[in-house]
mmCIF file of C-alpha atoms and ligand atoms in Angstrom:
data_model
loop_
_atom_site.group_PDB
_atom_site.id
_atom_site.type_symbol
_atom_site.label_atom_id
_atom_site.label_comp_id
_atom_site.label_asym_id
_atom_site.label_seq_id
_atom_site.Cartn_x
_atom_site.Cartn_y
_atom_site.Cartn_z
ATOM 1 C CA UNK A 1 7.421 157.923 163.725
ATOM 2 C CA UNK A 2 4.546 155.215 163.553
ATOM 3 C CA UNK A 3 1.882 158.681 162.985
ATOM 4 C CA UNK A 4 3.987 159.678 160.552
ATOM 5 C CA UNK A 5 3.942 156.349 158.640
ATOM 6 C CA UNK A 6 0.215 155.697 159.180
ATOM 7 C CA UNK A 7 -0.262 159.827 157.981
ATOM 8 C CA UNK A 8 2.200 158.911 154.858
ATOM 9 C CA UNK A 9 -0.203 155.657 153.996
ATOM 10 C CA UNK A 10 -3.387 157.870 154.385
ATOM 11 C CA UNK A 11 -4.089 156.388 157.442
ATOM 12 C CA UNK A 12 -6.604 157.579 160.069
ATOM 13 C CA UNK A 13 -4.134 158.357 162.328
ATOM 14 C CA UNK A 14 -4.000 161.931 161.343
ATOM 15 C CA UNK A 15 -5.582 163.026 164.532
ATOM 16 C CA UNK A 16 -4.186 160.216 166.381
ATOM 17 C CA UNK A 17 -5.931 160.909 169.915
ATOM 18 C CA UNK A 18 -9.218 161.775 168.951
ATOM 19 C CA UNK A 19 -12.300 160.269 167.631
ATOM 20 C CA UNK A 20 -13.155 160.021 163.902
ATOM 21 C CA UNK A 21 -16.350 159.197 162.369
ATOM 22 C CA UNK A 22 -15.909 156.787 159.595
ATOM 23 C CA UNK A 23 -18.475 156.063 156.726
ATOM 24 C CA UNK A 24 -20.149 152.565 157.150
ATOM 25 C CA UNK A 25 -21.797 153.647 160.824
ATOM 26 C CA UNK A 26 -18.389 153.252 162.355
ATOM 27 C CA UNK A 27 -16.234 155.724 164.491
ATOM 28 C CA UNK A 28 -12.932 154.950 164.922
ATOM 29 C CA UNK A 29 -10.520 156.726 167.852
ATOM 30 C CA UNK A 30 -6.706 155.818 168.656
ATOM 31 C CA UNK A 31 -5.176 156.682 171.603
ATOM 32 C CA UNK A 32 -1.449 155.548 171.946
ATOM 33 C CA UNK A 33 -1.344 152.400 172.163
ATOM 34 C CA UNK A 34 -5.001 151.365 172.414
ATOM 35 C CA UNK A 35 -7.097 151.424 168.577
ATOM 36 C CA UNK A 36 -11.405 151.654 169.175
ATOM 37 C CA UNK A 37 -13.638 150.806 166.856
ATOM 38 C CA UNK A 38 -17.412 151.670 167.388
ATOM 39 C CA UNK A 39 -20.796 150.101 165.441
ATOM 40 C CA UNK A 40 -22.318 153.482 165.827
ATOM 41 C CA UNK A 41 -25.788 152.949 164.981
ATOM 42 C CA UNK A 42 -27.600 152.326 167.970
ATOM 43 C CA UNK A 43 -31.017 153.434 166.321
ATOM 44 C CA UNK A 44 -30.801 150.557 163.946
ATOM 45 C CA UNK A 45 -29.086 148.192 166.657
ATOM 46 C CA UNK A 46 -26.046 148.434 164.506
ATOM 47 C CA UNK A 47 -27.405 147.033 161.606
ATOM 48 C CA UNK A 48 -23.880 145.828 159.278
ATOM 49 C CA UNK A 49 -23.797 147.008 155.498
ATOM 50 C CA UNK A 50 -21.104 146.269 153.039
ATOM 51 C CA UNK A 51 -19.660 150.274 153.795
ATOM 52 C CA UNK A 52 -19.087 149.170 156.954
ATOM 53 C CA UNK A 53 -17.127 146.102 155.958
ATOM 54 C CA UNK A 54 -15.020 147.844 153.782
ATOM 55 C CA UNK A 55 -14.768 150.722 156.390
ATOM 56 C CA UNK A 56 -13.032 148.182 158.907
ATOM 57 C CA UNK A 57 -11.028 146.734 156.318
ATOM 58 C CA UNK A 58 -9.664 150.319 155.313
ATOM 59 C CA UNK A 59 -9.125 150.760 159.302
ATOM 60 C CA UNK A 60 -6.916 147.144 159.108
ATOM 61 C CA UNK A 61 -5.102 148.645 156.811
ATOM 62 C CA UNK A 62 -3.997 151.953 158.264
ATOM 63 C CA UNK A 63 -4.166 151.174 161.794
ATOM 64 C CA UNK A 64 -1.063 152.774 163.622
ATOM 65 C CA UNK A 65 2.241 151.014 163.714
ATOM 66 C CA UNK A 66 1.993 151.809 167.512
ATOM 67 C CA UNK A 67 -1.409 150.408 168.075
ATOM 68 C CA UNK A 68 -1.386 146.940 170.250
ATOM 69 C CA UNK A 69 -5.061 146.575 171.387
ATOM 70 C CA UNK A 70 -7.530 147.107 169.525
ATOM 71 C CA UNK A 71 -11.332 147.117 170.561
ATOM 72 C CA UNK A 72 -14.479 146.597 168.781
ATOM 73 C CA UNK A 73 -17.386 148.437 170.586
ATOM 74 C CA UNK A 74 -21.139 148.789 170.030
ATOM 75 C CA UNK A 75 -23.080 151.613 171.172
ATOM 76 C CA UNK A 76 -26.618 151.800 172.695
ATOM 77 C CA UNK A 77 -28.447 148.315 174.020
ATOM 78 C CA UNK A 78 -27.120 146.082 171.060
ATOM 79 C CA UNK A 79 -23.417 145.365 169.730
ATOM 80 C CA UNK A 80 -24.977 144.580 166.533
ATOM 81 C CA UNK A 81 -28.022 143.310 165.023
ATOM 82 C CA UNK A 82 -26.599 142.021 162.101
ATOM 83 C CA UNK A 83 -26.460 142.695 158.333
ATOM 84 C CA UNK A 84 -28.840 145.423 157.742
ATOM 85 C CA UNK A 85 -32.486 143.694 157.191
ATOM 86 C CA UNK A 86 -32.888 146.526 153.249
ATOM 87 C CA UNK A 87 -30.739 143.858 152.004
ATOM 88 C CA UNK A 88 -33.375 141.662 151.848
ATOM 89 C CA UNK A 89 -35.951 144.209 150.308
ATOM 90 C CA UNK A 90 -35.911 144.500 146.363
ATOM 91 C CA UNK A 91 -34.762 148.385 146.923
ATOM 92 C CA UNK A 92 -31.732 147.113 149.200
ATOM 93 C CA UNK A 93 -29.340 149.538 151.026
ATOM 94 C CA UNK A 94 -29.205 152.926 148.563
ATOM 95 C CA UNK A 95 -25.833 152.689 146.763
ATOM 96 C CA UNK A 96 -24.783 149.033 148.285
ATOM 97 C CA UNK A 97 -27.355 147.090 146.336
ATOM 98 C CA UNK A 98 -29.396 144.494 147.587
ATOM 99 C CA UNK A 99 -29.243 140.161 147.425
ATOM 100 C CA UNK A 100 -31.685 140.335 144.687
ATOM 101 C CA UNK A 101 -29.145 142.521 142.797
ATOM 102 C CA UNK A 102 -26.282 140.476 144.139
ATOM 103 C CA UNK A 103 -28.566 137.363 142.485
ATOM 104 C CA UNK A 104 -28.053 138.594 138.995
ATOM 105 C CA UNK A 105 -24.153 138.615 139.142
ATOM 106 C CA UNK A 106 -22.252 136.059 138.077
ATOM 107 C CA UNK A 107 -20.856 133.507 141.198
ATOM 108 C CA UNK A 108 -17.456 134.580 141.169
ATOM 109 C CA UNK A 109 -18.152 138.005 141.138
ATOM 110 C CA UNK A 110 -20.380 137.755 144.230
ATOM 111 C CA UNK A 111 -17.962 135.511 145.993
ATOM 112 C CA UNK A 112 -14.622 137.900 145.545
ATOM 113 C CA UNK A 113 -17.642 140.623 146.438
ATOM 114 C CA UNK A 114 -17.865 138.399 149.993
ATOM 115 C CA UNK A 115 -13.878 138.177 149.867
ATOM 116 C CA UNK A 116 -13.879 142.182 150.188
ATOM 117 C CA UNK A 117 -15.959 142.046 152.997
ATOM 118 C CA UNK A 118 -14.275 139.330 154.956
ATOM 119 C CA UNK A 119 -11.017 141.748 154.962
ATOM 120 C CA UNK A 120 -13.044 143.971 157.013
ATOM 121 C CA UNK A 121 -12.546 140.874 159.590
ATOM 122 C CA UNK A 122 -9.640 139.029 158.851
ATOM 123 C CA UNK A 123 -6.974 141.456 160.119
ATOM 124 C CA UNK A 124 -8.281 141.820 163.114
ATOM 125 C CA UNK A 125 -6.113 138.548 163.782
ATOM 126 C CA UNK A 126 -3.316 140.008 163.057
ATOM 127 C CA UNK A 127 -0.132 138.595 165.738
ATOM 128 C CA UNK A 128 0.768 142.014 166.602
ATOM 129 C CA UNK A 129 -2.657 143.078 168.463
ATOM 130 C CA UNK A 130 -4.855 141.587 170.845
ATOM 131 C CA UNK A 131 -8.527 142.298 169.614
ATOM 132 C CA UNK A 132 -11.502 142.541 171.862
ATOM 133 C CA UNK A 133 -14.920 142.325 171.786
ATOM 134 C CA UNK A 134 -16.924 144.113 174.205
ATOM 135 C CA UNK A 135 -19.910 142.350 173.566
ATOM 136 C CA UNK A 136 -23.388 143.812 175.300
ATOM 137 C CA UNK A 137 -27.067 143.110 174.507
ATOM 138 C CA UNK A 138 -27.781 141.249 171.012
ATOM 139 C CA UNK A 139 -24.818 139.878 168.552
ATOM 140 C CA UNK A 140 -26.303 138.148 165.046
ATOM 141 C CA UNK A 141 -25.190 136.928 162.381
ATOM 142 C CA UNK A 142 -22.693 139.521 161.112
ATOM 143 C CA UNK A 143 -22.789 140.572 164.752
ATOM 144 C CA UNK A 144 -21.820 137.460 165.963
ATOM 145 C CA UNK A 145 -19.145 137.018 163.168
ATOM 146 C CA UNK A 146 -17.619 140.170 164.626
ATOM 147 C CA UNK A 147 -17.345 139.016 167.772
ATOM 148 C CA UNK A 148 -15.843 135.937 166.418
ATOM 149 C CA UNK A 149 -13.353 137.760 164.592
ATOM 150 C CA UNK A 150 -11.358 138.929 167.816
ATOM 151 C CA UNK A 151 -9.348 137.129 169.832
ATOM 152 C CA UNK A 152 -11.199 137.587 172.967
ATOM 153 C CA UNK A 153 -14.542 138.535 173.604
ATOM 154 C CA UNK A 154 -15.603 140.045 177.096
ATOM 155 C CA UNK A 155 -19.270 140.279 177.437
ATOM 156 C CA UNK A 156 -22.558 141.269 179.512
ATOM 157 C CA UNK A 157 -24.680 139.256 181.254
ATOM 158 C CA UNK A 158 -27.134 140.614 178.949
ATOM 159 C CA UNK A 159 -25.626 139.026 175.787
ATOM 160 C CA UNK A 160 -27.580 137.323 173.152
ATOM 161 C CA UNK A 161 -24.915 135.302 170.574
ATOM 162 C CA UNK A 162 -27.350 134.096 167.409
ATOM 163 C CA UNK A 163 -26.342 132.343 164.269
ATOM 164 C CA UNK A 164 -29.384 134.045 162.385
ATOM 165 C CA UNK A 165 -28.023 132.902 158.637
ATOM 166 C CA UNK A 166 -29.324 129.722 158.533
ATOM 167 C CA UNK A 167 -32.713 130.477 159.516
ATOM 168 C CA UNK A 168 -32.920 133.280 156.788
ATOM 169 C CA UNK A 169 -31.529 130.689 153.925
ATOM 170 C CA UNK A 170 -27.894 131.982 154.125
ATOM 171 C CA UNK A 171 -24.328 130.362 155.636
ATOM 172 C CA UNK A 172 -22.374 132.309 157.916
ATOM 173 C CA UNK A 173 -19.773 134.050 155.507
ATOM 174 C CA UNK A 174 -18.079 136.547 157.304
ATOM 175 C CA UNK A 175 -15.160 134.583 158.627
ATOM 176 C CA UNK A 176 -17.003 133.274 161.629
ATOM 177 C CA UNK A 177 -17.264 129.156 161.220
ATOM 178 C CA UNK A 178 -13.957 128.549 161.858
ATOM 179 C CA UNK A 179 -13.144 130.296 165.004
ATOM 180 C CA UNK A 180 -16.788 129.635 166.672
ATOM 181 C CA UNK A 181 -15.988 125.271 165.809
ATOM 182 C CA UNK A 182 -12.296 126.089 167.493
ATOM 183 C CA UNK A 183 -13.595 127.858 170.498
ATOM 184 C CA UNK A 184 -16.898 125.456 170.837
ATOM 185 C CA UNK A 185 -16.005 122.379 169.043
ATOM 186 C CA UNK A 186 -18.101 120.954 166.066
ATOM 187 C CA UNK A 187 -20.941 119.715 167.971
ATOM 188 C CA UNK A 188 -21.798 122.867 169.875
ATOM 189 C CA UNK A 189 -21.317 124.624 166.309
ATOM 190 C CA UNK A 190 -23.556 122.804 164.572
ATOM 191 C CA UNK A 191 -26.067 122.949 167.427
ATOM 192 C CA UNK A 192 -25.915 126.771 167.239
ATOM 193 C CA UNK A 193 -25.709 127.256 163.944
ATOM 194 C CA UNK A 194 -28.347 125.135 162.622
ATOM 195 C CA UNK A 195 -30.627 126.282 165.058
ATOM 196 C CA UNK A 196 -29.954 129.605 164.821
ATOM 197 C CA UNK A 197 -30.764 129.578 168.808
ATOM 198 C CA UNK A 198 -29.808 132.235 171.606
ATOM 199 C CA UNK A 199 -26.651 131.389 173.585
ATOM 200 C CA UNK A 200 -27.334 133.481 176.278
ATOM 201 C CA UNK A 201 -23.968 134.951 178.684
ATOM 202 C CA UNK A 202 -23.734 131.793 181.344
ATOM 203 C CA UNK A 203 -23.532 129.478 178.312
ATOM 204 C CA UNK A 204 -21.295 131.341 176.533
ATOM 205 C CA UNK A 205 -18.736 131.385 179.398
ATOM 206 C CA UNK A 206 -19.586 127.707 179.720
ATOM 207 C CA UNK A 207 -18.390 126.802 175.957
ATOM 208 C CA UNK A 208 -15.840 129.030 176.023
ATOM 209 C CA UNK A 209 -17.629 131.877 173.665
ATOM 210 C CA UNK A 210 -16.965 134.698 176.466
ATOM 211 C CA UNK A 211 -13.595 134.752 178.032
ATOM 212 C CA UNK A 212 -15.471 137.091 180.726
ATOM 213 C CA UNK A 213 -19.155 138.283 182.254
ATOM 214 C CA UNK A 214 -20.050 141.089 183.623
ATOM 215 C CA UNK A 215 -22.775 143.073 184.502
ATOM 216 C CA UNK A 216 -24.050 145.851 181.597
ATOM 217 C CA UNK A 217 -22.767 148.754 183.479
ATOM 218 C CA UNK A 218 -19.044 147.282 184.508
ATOM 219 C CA UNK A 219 -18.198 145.957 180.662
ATOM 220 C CA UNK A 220 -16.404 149.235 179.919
ATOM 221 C CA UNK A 221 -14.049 148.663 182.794
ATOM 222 C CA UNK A 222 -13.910 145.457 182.756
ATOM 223 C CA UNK A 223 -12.003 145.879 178.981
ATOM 224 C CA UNK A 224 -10.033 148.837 180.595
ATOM 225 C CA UNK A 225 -8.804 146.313 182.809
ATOM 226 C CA UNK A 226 -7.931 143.528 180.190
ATOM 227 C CA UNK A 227 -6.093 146.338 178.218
ATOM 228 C CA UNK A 228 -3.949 147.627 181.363
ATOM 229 C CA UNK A 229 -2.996 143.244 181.646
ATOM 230 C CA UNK A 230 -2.114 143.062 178.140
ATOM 231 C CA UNK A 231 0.070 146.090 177.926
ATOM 232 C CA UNK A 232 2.216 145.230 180.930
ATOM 233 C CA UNK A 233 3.757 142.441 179.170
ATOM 234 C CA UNK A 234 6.393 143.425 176.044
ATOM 235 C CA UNK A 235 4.868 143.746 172.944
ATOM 236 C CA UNK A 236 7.677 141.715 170.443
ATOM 237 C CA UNK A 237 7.374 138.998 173.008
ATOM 238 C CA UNK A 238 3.759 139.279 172.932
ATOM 239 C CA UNK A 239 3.550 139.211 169.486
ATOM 240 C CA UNK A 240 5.623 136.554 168.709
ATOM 241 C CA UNK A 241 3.717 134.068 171.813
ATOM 242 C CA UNK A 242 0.411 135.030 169.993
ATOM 243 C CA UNK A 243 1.769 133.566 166.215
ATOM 244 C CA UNK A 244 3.215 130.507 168.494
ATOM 245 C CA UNK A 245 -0.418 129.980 170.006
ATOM 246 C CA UNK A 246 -2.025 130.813 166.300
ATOM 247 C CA UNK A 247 0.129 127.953 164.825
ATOM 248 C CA UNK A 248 -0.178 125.510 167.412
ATOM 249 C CA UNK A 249 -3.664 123.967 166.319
ATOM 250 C CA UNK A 250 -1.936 123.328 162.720
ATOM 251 C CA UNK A 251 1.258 122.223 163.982
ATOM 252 C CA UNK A 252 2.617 118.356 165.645
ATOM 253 C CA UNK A 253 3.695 118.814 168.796
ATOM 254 C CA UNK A 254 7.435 118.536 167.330
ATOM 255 C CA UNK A 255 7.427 121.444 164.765
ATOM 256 C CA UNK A 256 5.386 123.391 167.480
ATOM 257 C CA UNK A 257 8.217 122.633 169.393
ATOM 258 C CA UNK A 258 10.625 123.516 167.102
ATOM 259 C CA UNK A 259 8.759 126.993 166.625
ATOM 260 C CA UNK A 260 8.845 127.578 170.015
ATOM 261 C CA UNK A 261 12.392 127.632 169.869
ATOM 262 C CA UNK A 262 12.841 130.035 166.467
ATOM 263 C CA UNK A 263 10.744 132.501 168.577
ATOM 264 C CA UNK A 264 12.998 132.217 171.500
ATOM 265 C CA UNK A 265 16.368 132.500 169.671
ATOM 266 C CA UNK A 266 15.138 135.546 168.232
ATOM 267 C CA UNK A 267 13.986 136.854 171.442
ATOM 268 C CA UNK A 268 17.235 136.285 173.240
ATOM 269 C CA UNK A 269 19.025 137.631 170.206
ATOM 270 C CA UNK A 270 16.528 140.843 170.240
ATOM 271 C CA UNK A 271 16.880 141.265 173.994
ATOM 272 C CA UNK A 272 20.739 140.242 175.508
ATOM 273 C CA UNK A 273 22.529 140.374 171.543
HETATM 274 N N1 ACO B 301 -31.141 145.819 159.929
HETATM 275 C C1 ACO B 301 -31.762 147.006 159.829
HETATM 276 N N2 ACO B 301 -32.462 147.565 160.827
HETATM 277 C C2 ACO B 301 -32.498 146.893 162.000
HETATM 278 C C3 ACO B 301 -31.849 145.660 162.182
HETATM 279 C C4 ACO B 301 -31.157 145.129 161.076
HETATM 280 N N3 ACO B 301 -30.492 143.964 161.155
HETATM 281 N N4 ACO B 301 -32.078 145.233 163.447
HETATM 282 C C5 ACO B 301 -32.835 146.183 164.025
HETATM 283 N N5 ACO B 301 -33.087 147.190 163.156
HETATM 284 C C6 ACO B 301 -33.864 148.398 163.385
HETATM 285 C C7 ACO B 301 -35.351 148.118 163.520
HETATM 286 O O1 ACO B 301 -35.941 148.031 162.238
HETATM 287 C C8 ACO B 301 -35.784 149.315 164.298
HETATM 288 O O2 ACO B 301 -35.867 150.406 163.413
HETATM 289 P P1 ACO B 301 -37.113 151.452 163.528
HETATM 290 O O3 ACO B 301 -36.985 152.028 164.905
HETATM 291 O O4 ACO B 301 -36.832 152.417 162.427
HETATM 292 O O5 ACO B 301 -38.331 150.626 163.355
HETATM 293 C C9 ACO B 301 -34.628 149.576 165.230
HETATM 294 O O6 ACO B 301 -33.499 148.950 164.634
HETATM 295 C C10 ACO B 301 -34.800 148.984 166.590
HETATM 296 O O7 ACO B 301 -35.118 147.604 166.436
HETATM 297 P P2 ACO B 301 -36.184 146.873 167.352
HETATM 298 O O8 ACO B 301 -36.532 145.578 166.718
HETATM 299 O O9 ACO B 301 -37.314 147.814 167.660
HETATM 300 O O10 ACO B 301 -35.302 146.691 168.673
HETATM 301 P P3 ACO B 301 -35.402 145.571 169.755
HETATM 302 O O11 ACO B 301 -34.394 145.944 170.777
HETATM 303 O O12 ACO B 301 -36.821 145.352 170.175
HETATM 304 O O13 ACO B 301 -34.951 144.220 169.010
HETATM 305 C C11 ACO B 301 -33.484 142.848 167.716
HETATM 306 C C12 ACO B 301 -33.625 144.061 168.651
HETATM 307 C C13 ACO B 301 -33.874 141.569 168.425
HETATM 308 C C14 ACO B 301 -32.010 142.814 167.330
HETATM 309 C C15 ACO B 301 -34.387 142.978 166.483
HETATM 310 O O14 ACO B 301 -34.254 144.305 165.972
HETATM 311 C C16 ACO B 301 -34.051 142.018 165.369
HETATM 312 O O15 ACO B 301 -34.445 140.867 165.431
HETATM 313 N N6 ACO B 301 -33.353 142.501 164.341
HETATM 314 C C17 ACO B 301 -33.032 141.717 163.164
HETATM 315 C C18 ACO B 301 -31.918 140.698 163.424
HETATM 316 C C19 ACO B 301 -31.540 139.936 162.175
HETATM 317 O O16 ACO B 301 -32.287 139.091 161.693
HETATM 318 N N7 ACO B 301 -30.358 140.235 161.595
HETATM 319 C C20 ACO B 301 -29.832 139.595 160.426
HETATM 320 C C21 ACO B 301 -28.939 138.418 160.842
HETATM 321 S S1 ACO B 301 -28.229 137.545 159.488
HETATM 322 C C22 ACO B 301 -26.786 138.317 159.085
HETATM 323 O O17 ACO B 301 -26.314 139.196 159.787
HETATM 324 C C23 ACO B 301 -26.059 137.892 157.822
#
């Protein structure tokens, strides 16, 4: 029923059980209830171009009705290296343009350009999957803001988090500032970001960056393992807990409360009605 829907919306879930390759360096693979995404160009440590932005936003927006967890992967020693570096050069990435083409648009052209991209991100929020990134080796800038963009990021004691934008004259625009201040706090946010420093795997753990370490060979089962936990509970409950917990910051104790109990009367409604 959920294929059928995603097929009817020109979905990728055509061959729902096996792997695609997707345009932007991405594959893409759903299996039941479980959605994997893959930076899949290790040769260039990932490198991020605006194909593969819109790639993952096209992916948001045909993922399976059926998918719950969803995975964002890198492959070879880096989860990604960032933007890709020909943006910088006067020839720029062939057919994406470069920043010194981007420089002769008008602002609000650029800026609803940027908006595009960030969709690639955003959805990966969404209260009705749990995202995860398993995070090995080097994550900048765009890298990093991918990470960011899940809910929970499980990592390898090889991991290398670094806010590279500031160094190279740019802001972080992919959608990362705000969750990297919530999980680290302003302070620690500003200390990484304007220094564009390393936070390395036992510091990220510390600040609360990396819900998990492990060693580069166990990170594959260690998010096999955080999948099997996060199916066993029931997804409508799950989904509704995570928009509770994604309101909460914006929310007075008293209307959080109050939430709390327009999620539960609908439970108990859904469940004994
Ligand atoms: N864009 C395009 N190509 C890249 C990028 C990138 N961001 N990063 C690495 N590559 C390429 C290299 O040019 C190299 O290609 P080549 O083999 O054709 O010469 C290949 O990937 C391997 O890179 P190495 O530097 O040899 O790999 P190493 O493991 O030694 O270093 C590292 C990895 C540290 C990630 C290094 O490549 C690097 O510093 N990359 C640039 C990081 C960066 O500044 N990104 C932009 C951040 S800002 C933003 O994302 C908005």
């Amino acid at each position: 029923m959920a294929e059928a829907k995603a097929r009817q919306r020109g979905g990728y879930a055509e061959d729902v059980s096996t792997e695609q390759p997707v345009e932007g360096g991405l594959r893409f693979e759903v299996d039941g209830e479980i959605a994997t995404i893959t930076l899949d160009r290790p040769e260039k440590r990932n490198a991020q171009t605006f194909a593969t932005w819109s790639a993952l936003a096209r992916i948001g927006e045909s993922l399976p009705e059926q998918v719950r967890v969803v995975v964002v992967r890198g492959e070879g020693p880096s989860f990604s290296a960032g933007i890709d570096l020909r943006m910088f050069t006067p020839e720029g990435v062939p057919g994406q343009g470069s920043f010194s083409s981007a420089a002769t648009l008008d602002g609000a052209t650029f800026e609803q350009r940027i908006k595009q991209a960030q969709q690639g991100f955003l959805w990966l929020r969404r209260p009705e999957i749990v995202s995860i990134a398993a995070v090995q080796g080097h994550a900048i800038g765009a890298g990093f803001q991918l990470a960011l963009a899940c809910d929970l990021r499980i990592v390898a004691d090889d991991v290398k988090f670094c806010m590279k934008e500031p160094a190279l004259g740019l802001v972080p625009d992919l959608t990362g500032t705000k969750p990297l201040v919530e999980l680290v706090g302003l302070a620690k946010a500003i200390d990484i970001c304007l220094t564009a420093r390393i936070v390395h795997a036992d510091e990220a753990m510390r600040i609360g960056l990396a819900e998990q370490v492990v060693a580069g060979g166990d990170l594959e089962q260690a998010v096999q393992d955080k999948i099997a936990q996060l199916l066993s509970t029931n997804r409508d409950a799950a989904t509704a807990t995570k928009r509770l917990l994604q309101g909460a910051r914006l929310r007075t104790l008293e209307e959080q409360s109050a939430a709390e109990g327009v999620e539960q009367a609908a439970r108990i409604k859904a469940l004994f009605g």
